[in-house]
Amino acid sequence: MQRASSLIMQQFVRHRMQLQQVQCIHRALPTFTKLQQQQHRFTATSTVSSKQATPPPKHDWNRAVSEAERIVGYPTSFLSLRWLLSDEIANVALHLRKLVGSAHPLMKTAKHLLYNGKNTMQAWGLIVLLVSKAGGHAASIPDVEQDKSAGVLHSQRALAEVTEMIRISHLVHNSVVNLQSGTEAGQDVTTFDDMSFGNKIGLLTGDYLLGHSSAELANLRSQEVVELISSAVRDFSESEFIGERDEQNNPLPFKPGTFQRPSLSVGVDFNEHDVMAPMPIAQVMGNPEQEWECRNILNAGSLLGKSCQASLKLAGQSEEMQRHAYRFGKHLALAWQACLDAESFQCPTLPLDATFSLVSAPVLFHLEHDPNMYALLEPGKKSVELIDYDKIHKAIVAGPALAKTKALQRKHTEAALGVLQHFPDTDARQALENIILAMQDL
């Protein structure tokens, strides 16, 4: 009985305390409400003032790519789960583990492809799919060939995978080290075994990707598409034989004055009516901007442009729309490359052990501004590792080359956006514009 009375008394005390807390809250409520209103007015005032002072927001690269992938459906890259879990890729990954810790260029290429954000080639297939959806397809295309949920054709998705496989096979093949007895790498007995093993993996992987892409290309059953993509592979090969090279085939710029400067009216492109005809290289050598465009059209712009053109050919679109698709892919690839070239010179000092391409736009522009800098490049004729990159970097940062490179990027960005106006106003076209604008803000 006493225990029950004690429990009742405890409940009564607890109830009384809760009642007092509620009364305190009610008495404090008007004061709290007034403070909240004052805080709201202060927040609103500060928000208005911040809006007036804040610059327009930058376009986010990752968000632009994610939204674009949602528009055309997944997967947009051949580096999807289907491929990463295949036996062939699993075997390559197993052998690549043996190269961890070595200095073979293949490891750098693998890291560049998988982890390096905007530098990866995984966006190339996405661009082809977006152009495919933006251009639409002819009414004569059978329903069975259409992926209606994504708005593209099954053949166009296969072409996007082929484009990425060819590009990556080219990069992997470029990772092979020259181990001839006359080279420094061939005489280094401490690293010879690792380099030799890495070369075998690089050759087999590159050949596998190139061979598989050829089989997929043949399955599209379009002779004209096969001709287009084959000519892009030819352009890759041709780009490897322009100008001087060191013993590892790294490109070097021409010595200023080697060529007579051509007229600026000379165009840099293929014959639109005969894509199988090679580019007239000799006409543009000696002019830094046109030489840079020639090198990078052959090395990248040709494949992306011709893949975009081939995607609309598969869709039964007109010749005019196909040419617009080619021009868009070409200008986008050049704007992309100019962005990457400028990235190495954004900081006043070069990071430790960092390098950059000696045929990038800033280097070529600075050689035009100061031909005497070529003396710093002379040691690179044996190996580019003998070049003082830090000294060249400081000279370029102090000159006008970076500004010219950014102007070059804007030129091709505006050209790509201009070509897009010939496409219907759709979500795919908007996604392409967002990617271009995000690339500009990188």
Coordinates of C-alpha atoms in Angstrom, one line a residue:
M1 CA 0.0 0.0 0.0
Q2 CA 2.8 2.4 0.9
R3 CA 4.6 1.5 -2.3
A4 CA 1.4 2.3 -4.3
S5 CA 1.1 5.7 -2.6
S6 CA 4.7 6.5 -3.3
L7 CA 4.2 5.7 -7.1
I8 CA 1.1 8.0 -7.2
M9 CA 3.0 10.8 -5.5
Q10 CA 5.9 10.5 -8.0
Q11 CA 3.5 10.7 -11.0
F12 CA 1.7 13.7 -9.4
V13 CA 5.1 15.5 -9.0
R14 CA 6.1 14.6 -12.6
H15 CA 2.8 15.9 -14.0
R16 CA 3.1 19.2 -12.1
M17 CA 6.7 19.8 -13.4
Q18 CA 5.5 19.1 -17.0
L19 CA 2.7 21.6 -16.5
Q20 CA 5.1 24.3 -15.3
Q21 CA 7.3 23.7 -18.3
V22 CA 4.4 24.2 -20.7
Q23 CA 3.4 27.4 -19.0
C24 CA 7.0 28.7 -19.3
I25 CA 7.0 27.9 -23.0
H26 CA 3.7 29.8 -23.5
R27 CA 5.1 32.8 -21.7
A28 CA 8.3 32.8 -23.8
L29 CA 6.5 32.2 -27.1
P30 CA 5.7 35.8 -28.0
T31 CA 9.4 36.8 -27.3
F32 CA 10.6 33.9 -29.4
T33 CA 8.3 34.7 -32.3
K34 CA 9.5 38.3 -32.2
L35 CA 13.1 37.2 -32.3
Q36 CA 12.3 34.8 -35.2
Q37 CA 10.7 37.6 -37.2
Q38 CA 13.7 39.9 -36.7
Q39 CA 16.0 37.1 -37.7
H40 CA 13.9 36.4 -40.8
R41 CA 14.1 40.1 -41.8
F42 CA 17.9 40.1 -41.3
T43 CA 18.3 36.9 -43.4
A44 CA 16.1 38.3 -46.2
T45 CA 18.1 41.5 -46.2
S46 CA 21.5 39.7 -46.3
T47 CA 20.2 37.4 -49.0
V48 CA 19.2 40.3 -51.2
S49 CA 22.6 42.0 -50.7
S50 CA 24.5 38.8 -51.3
K51 CA 22.6 38.2 -54.6
Q52 CA 23.7 41.6 -55.7
A53 CA 27.3 40.9 -55.0
T54 CA 27.6 37.2 -55.9
P55 CA 28.8 36.4 -59.5
P56 CA 26.7 34.0 -61.6
P57 CA 27.2 30.4 -60.6
K58 CA 29.6 28.2 -62.5
H59 CA 28.4 25.2 -64.5
D60 CA 29.2 22.0 -62.7
W61 CA 30.9 19.3 -64.9
N62 CA 29.8 16.3 -62.9
R63 CA 26.2 17.5 -62.7
A64 CA 26.1 18.2 -66.5
V65 CA 27.4 14.7 -67.3
S66 CA 25.0 13.0 -64.9
E67 CA 22.0 14.8 -66.3
A68 CA 23.2 13.9 -69.8
E69 CA 23.5 10.2 -68.9
R70 CA 20.0 10.3 -67.6
I71 CA 18.7 11.7 -70.9
V72 CA 20.1 9.0 -73.1
G73 CA 19.9 6.1 -70.6
Y74 CA 22.6 3.9 -69.1
P75 CA 25.2 2.6 -69.8
T76 CA 26.8 5.4 -71.8
S77 CA 30.3 4.0 -71.7
F78 CA 31.7 0.6 -72.6
L79 CA 33.5 0.8 -69.2
S80 CA 30.3 -0.5 -67.6
L81 CA 29.7 -3.3 -65.2
R82 CA 29.1 -5.7 -68.2
W83 CA 32.6 -5.0 -69.4
L84 CA 34.4 -4.7 -66.1
L85 CA 33.2 -8.1 -65.1
S86 CA 34.1 -9.9 -68.3
D87 CA 36.8 -12.5 -68.3
E88 CA 39.0 -10.6 -70.7
I89 CA 39.1 -7.4 -68.7
A90 CA 39.5 -9.3 -65.5
N91 CA 42.6 -11.0 -66.9
V92 CA 44.0 -7.7 -68.0
A93 CA 43.4 -6.2 -64.5
L94 CA 45.1 -9.3 -62.9
H95 CA 48.2 -8.8 -65.0
L96 CA 48.2 -5.0 -64.5
R97 CA 48.6 -5.6 -60.8
K98 CA 52.0 -7.0 -61.5
L99 CA 53.0 -3.6 -62.9
V100 CA 52.1 -1.6 -59.8
G101 CA 55.1 0.2 -58.5
S102 CA 56.9 0.1 -61.9
A103 CA 57.4 3.2 -64.1
H104 CA 55.7 1.7 -67.2
P105 CA 53.5 4.3 -69.0
L106 CA 50.6 1.8 -69.2
M107 CA 49.9 2.3 -65.5
K108 CA 49.6 6.1 -66.0
T109 CA 47.3 5.5 -69.0
A110 CA 45.1 3.2 -66.9
K111 CA 44.8 5.8 -64.1
H112 CA 44.2 8.5 -66.6
L113 CA 41.3 6.6 -68.1
L114 CA 39.6 5.4 -64.9
Y115 CA 40.1 8.1 -62.3
N116 CA 41.0 11.5 -63.9
G117 CA 37.6 13.1 -64.2
K118 CA 37.2 15.3 -67.2
N119 CA 40.3 13.8 -68.9
T120 CA 38.7 10.4 -69.4
M121 CA 37.4 9.1 -72.6
Q122 CA 34.2 7.8 -71.0
A123 CA 32.4 11.0 -72.1
W124 CA 33.0 10.4 -75.8
G125 CA 30.4 7.7 -76.0
L126 CA 28.0 10.0 -74.2
I127 CA 28.6 12.8 -76.7
V128 CA 27.8 10.4 -79.6
L129 CA 24.6 9.3 -77.9
L130 CA 23.5 12.9 -77.2
V131 CA 24.1 13.9 -80.8
S132 CA 22.2 10.8 -81.9
K133 CA 19.2 11.8 -79.8
A134 CA 19.4 15.5 -80.7
G135 CA 19.4 14.7 -84.4
G136 CA 16.6 12.2 -84.2
H137 CA 16.0 9.5 -86.8
A138 CA 14.1 9.1 -90.0
A139 CA 10.5 7.8 -89.9
S140 CA 11.6 4.8 -92.0
I141 CA 13.6 3.3 -89.2
P142 CA 11.8 0.1 -87.9
D143 CA 10.6 0.0 -84.3
V144 CA 12.7 -3.1 -83.5
E145 CA 15.9 -1.0 -84.1
Q146 CA 14.8 1.8 -81.7
D147 CA 15.4 2.1 -78.0
K148 CA 12.3 4.2 -77.4
S149 CA 13.0 4.7 -73.7
A150 CA 16.3 6.4 -74.4
G151 CA 15.4 8.0 -77.8
V152 CA 18.4 6.4 -79.7
L153 CA 18.9 3.4 -81.9
H154 CA 20.5 0.2 -80.7
S155 CA 23.0 0.6 -83.6
Q156 CA 23.9 4.1 -82.3
R157 CA 24.6 2.8 -78.8
A158 CA 26.9 0.1 -80.3
L159 CA 28.7 2.9 -82.3
A160 CA 29.2 4.9 -79.2
E161 CA 31.0 1.8 -77.6
V162 CA 33.0 1.3 -80.8
T163 CA 34.2 5.0 -80.6
E164 CA 35.4 4.6 -77.0
M165 CA 37.1 1.3 -77.7
I166 CA 39.0 2.6 -80.7
R167 CA 40.1 5.7 -78.8
I168 CA 41.3 3.7 -75.7
S169 CA 43.1 1.2 -77.8
H170 CA 45.0 4.0 -79.4
L171 CA 46.0 5.4 -76.0
V172 CA 47.0 1.9 -74.7
H173 CA 49.1 1.3 -77.8
N174 CA 50.8 4.7 -77.3
S175 CA 51.9 3.4 -73.9
V176 CA 54.3 0.9 -75.4
V177 CA 58.0 1.6 -74.6
N178 CA 60.7 1.5 -77.3
L179 CA 63.1 -1.1 -76.0
Q180 CA 65.5 -1.3 -78.9
S181 CA 69.1 -1.7 -77.9
G182 CA 70.0 1.9 -79.0
T183 CA 67.6 3.5 -76.6
E184 CA 68.1 4.4 -73.0
A185 CA 65.1 2.2 -71.9
G186 CA 66.5 -0.7 -73.8
Q187 CA 69.9 -0.5 -72.0
D188 CA 68.5 -0.2 -68.5
V189 CA 68.8 -3.7 -67.1
T190 CA 67.1 -2.8 -63.8
T191 CA 63.7 -2.0 -65.5
F192 CA 63.9 -4.0 -68.7
D193 CA 61.8 -6.9 -67.4
D194 CA 59.0 -4.7 -66.1
M195 CA 59.0 -2.6 -69.4
S196 CA 59.0 -5.8 -71.5
F197 CA 56.1 -7.3 -69.6
G198 CA 54.2 -4.0 -69.7
N199 CA 54.6 -3.8 -73.4
K200 CA 53.1 -7.3 -73.8
I201 CA 50.1 -6.3 -71.8
G202 CA 49.7 -3.0 -73.6
L203 CA 49.9 -4.7 -77.1
L204 CA 47.5 -7.5 -76.2
T205 CA 45.0 -5.1 -74.5
G206 CA 45.1 -2.6 -77.4
D207 CA 44.8 -5.3 -80.0
Y208 CA 41.9 -6.9 -78.2
L209 CA 40.0 -3.6 -78.0
L210 CA 40.7 -2.7 -81.6
G211 CA 39.8 -6.2 -82.8
H212 CA 36.6 -6.2 -80.8
S213 CA 35.6 -2.8 -82.0
S214 CA 36.2 -3.9 -85.6
A215 CA 33.8 -6.8 -85.1
E216 CA 31.2 -4.6 -83.5
L217 CA 31.6 -2.1 -86.4
A218 CA 31.1 -4.8 -89.0
N219 CA 27.9 -5.9 -87.2
L220 CA 26.4 -2.5 -87.9
R221 CA 26.2 -3.6 -91.6
S222 CA 26.8 -0.2 -93.1
Q223 CA 29.7 0.1 -95.5
E224 CA 29.6 3.9 -95.3
V225 CA 29.9 3.9 -91.5
V226 CA 32.8 1.4 -91.7
E227 CA 34.6 3.7 -94.2
L228 CA 34.1 6.7 -91.9
I229 CA 35.4 5.1 -88.8
S230 CA 38.3 3.3 -90.7
S231 CA 39.4 6.7 -92.0
A232 CA 39.5 8.0 -88.4
V233 CA 41.8 5.1 -87.5
R234 CA 44.0 6.1 -90.4
D235 CA 44.1 9.6 -89.1
F236 CA 45.3 8.3 -85.7
S237 CA 48.2 6.6 -87.4
E238 CA 49.0 9.7 -89.5
S239 CA 49.1 11.9 -86.4
E240 CA 52.0 9.8 -85.1
F241 CA 54.3 10.8 -88.0
I242 CA 53.9 14.6 -87.9
G243 CA 57.1 16.5 -87.0
E244 CA 60.2 15.4 -85.0
R245 CA 60.0 12.8 -82.3
D246 CA 62.3 11.6 -79.5
E247 CA 63.4 8.0 -79.2
Q248 CA 60.1 7.1 -77.4
N249 CA 58.0 8.8 -80.2
N250 CA 57.0 11.7 -78.0
P251 CA 56.2 14.6 -80.4
L252 CA 58.3 17.8 -80.6
P253 CA 57.4 21.1 -82.2
F254 CA 58.9 22.3 -85.5
K255 CA 61.8 24.6 -85.2
P256 CA 60.6 28.2 -85.9
G257 CA 61.4 29.2 -89.5
T258 CA 61.4 25.6 -90.8
F259 CA 58.3 26.3 -92.9
Q260 CA 57.3 29.4 -94.7
R261 CA 54.3 30.8 -92.9
P262 CA 51.2 30.0 -95.0
S263 CA 48.2 32.3 -95.6
L264 CA 45.8 32.4 -92.7
S265 CA 43.0 31.8 -95.2
V266 CA 44.0 28.2 -95.6
G267 CA 41.5 25.9 -93.9
V268 CA 42.3 23.0 -91.6
D269 CA 39.9 20.2 -92.3
F270 CA 39.1 17.2 -94.5
N271 CA 37.2 17.4 -97.7
E272 CA 33.6 17.2 -96.6
H273 CA 32.6 15.5 -99.9
D274 CA 35.4 12.8 -99.7
V275 CA 36.2 11.9 -96.1
M276 CA 38.6 9.2 -97.3
A277 CA 40.9 11.8 -98.7
P278 CA 43.8 12.6 -96.3
M279 CA 44.2 16.1 -94.8
P280 CA 46.6 18.4 -96.7
I281 CA 49.1 18.7 -93.8
A282 CA 51.9 20.5 -95.6
Q283 CA 49.7 23.6 -96.2
V284 CA 49.3 24.4 -92.6
M285 CA 52.7 23.7 -91.0
G286 CA 54.5 26.8 -89.7
N287 CA 51.4 28.5 -88.3
P288 CA 51.0 27.6 -84.6
E289 CA 47.2 27.7 -84.5
Q290 CA 46.6 25.8 -87.7
E291 CA 49.4 23.3 -86.9
W292 CA 47.8 22.7 -83.5
E293 CA 44.4 22.2 -85.1
C294 CA 45.9 19.8 -87.7
R295 CA 47.6 17.6 -85.0
N296 CA 44.5 17.4 -82.8
I297 CA 42.0 16.9 -85.6
L298 CA 44.0 13.9 -86.7
N299 CA 44.6 12.7 -83.1
A300 CA 41.1 13.2 -81.7
G301 CA 38.7 15.5 -83.6
S302 CA 38.5 13.1 -86.6
L303 CA 37.2 10.2 -84.5
L304 CA 34.7 12.2 -82.5
G305 CA 33.5 14.2 -85.5
K306 CA 33.2 11.2 -87.8
S307 CA 31.5 9.1 -85.1
C308 CA 28.9 11.8 -84.7
Q309 CA 28.5 11.9 -88.4
A310 CA 28.1 8.1 -88.6
S311 CA 25.5 8.1 -85.9
L312 CA 23.2 10.3 -88.0
K313 CA 24.0 8.3 -91.0
L314 CA 22.7 5.2 -89.2
A315 CA 19.6 7.3 -88.4
G316 CA 18.9 8.0 -92.0
Q317 CA 19.4 11.8 -91.6
S318 CA 20.3 14.1 -94.5
E319 CA 23.8 14.8 -95.7
E320 CA 23.6 18.3 -94.4
M321 CA 22.7 17.2 -90.9
Q322 CA 25.5 14.6 -91.0
R323 CA 28.0 17.4 -91.9
H324 CA 26.7 19.5 -89.0
A325 CA 27.2 16.5 -86.7
Y326 CA 30.8 16.1 -87.9
R327 CA 31.6 19.8 -87.4
F328 CA 30.1 19.7 -83.9
G329 CA 32.2 16.7 -82.9
K330 CA 35.4 18.3 -84.4
H331 CA 35.0 21.6 -82.7
L332 CA 34.0 20.0 -79.3
A333 CA 37.2 17.9 -79.4
L334 CA 39.4 20.9 -80.2
A335 CA 37.8 23.0 -77.5
W336 CA 38.3 20.1 -75.0
Q337 CA 41.9 19.8 -76.0
A338 CA 42.5 23.5 -75.6
C339 CA 41.0 23.3 -72.2
L340 CA 43.4 20.5 -71.2
D341 CA 46.4 22.3 -72.7
A342 CA 45.7 25.4 -70.7
E343 CA 45.2 23.5 -67.5
S344 CA 49.0 22.9 -67.0
F345 CA 49.7 26.6 -67.0
Q346 CA 47.0 27.9 -64.7
C347 CA 49.4 27.9 -61.7
P348 CA 52.5 30.1 -61.6
T349 CA 54.7 27.2 -60.7
L350 CA 54.8 23.7 -62.2
P351 CA 54.0 20.9 -59.6
L352 CA 56.9 18.6 -58.8
D353 CA 57.7 15.9 -61.4
A354 CA 54.8 17.3 -63.6
T355 CA 55.1 17.5 -67.4
F356 CA 53.1 18.8 -70.3
S357 CA 52.8 18.2 -74.0
L358 CA 55.5 20.0 -76.0
V359 CA 53.1 20.4 -78.9
S360 CA 50.3 21.9 -76.8
A361 CA 48.8 25.2 -77.8
P362 CA 50.7 27.3 -75.2
V363 CA 54.1 25.9 -76.3
L364 CA 53.4 26.5 -80.0
F365 CA 52.1 30.0 -79.3
H366 CA 55.1 30.9 -77.2
L367 CA 57.5 29.7 -79.8
E368 CA 55.9 32.1 -82.2
H369 CA 56.3 34.9 -79.6
D370 CA 59.9 33.9 -78.6
P371 CA 61.6 31.6 -81.1
N372 CA 64.7 31.5 -78.8
M373 CA 62.9 29.2 -76.5
Y374 CA 63.5 26.4 -79.0
A375 CA 67.0 26.1 -77.5
L376 CA 65.4 24.7 -74.4
L377 CA 63.7 22.0 -76.5
E378 CA 66.8 20.8 -78.3
P379 CA 67.8 18.2 -75.6
G380 CA 64.4 16.6 -76.1
K381 CA 65.4 15.2 -79.5
K382 CA 67.0 12.3 -77.6
S383 CA 64.4 12.1 -74.7
V384 CA 61.8 14.6 -73.5
E385 CA 62.9 13.7 -70.0
L386 CA 66.0 15.7 -70.5
I387 CA 64.0 19.0 -71.0
D388 CA 63.8 21.5 -68.2
Y389 CA 60.0 21.7 -68.0
D390 CA 60.0 24.1 -65.1
K391 CA 62.0 26.8 -67.0
I392 CA 59.7 26.4 -70.1
H393 CA 56.6 26.6 -67.9
K394 CA 57.8 29.9 -66.3
A395 CA 58.5 31.4 -69.7
I396 CA 55.1 30.5 -71.0
V397 CA 53.2 31.8 -67.9
A398 CA 55.0 35.1 -68.3
G399 CA 54.1 35.5 -71.9
P400 CA 50.9 35.9 -74.0
A401 CA 50.5 32.2 -74.9
L402 CA 48.0 31.3 -72.2
A403 CA 45.7 34.1 -73.2
K404 CA 45.9 33.0 -76.8
T405 CA 45.1 29.4 -75.8
K406 CA 42.0 30.5 -73.9
A407 CA 40.9 32.5 -76.9
L408 CA 41.4 29.4 -79.0
Q409 CA 39.2 27.4 -76.7
R410 CA 36.5 30.1 -76.9
K411 CA 36.7 30.1 -80.7
H412 CA 36.0 26.4 -80.9
T413 CA 33.4 26.5 -78.1
E414 CA 31.5 29.2 -79.9
A415 CA 31.8 27.2 -83.1
A416 CA 30.4 24.1 -81.5
L417 CA 27.5 26.0 -79.9
G418 CA 26.8 27.6 -83.3
V419 CA 26.5 24.3 -85.0
L420 CA 24.1 23.1 -82.3
Q421 CA 21.6 25.7 -83.5
H422 CA 21.0 23.6 -86.6
F423 CA 19.6 20.8 -84.3
P424 CA 16.0 20.7 -82.9
D425 CA 15.5 22.3 -79.5
T426 CA 15.4 19.2 -77.3
D427 CA 16.7 18.1 -73.9
A428 CA 19.6 16.3 -75.7
R429 CA 20.7 19.6 -77.3
Q430 CA 20.4 21.4 -74.0
A431 CA 22.5 18.7 -72.4
L432 CA 25.2 19.2 -75.0
E433 CA 25.2 22.9 -74.4
N434 CA 25.5 22.3 -70.6
I435 CA 28.5 20.1 -71.1
I436 CA 30.2 22.7 -73.3
L437 CA 29.5 25.5 -70.8
A438 CA 30.7 23.3 -67.9
M439 CA 33.9 22.5 -69.8
Q440 CA 34.5 26.3 -70.3
D441 CA 34.4 26.8 -66.5
L442 CA 36.8 24.0 -65.7

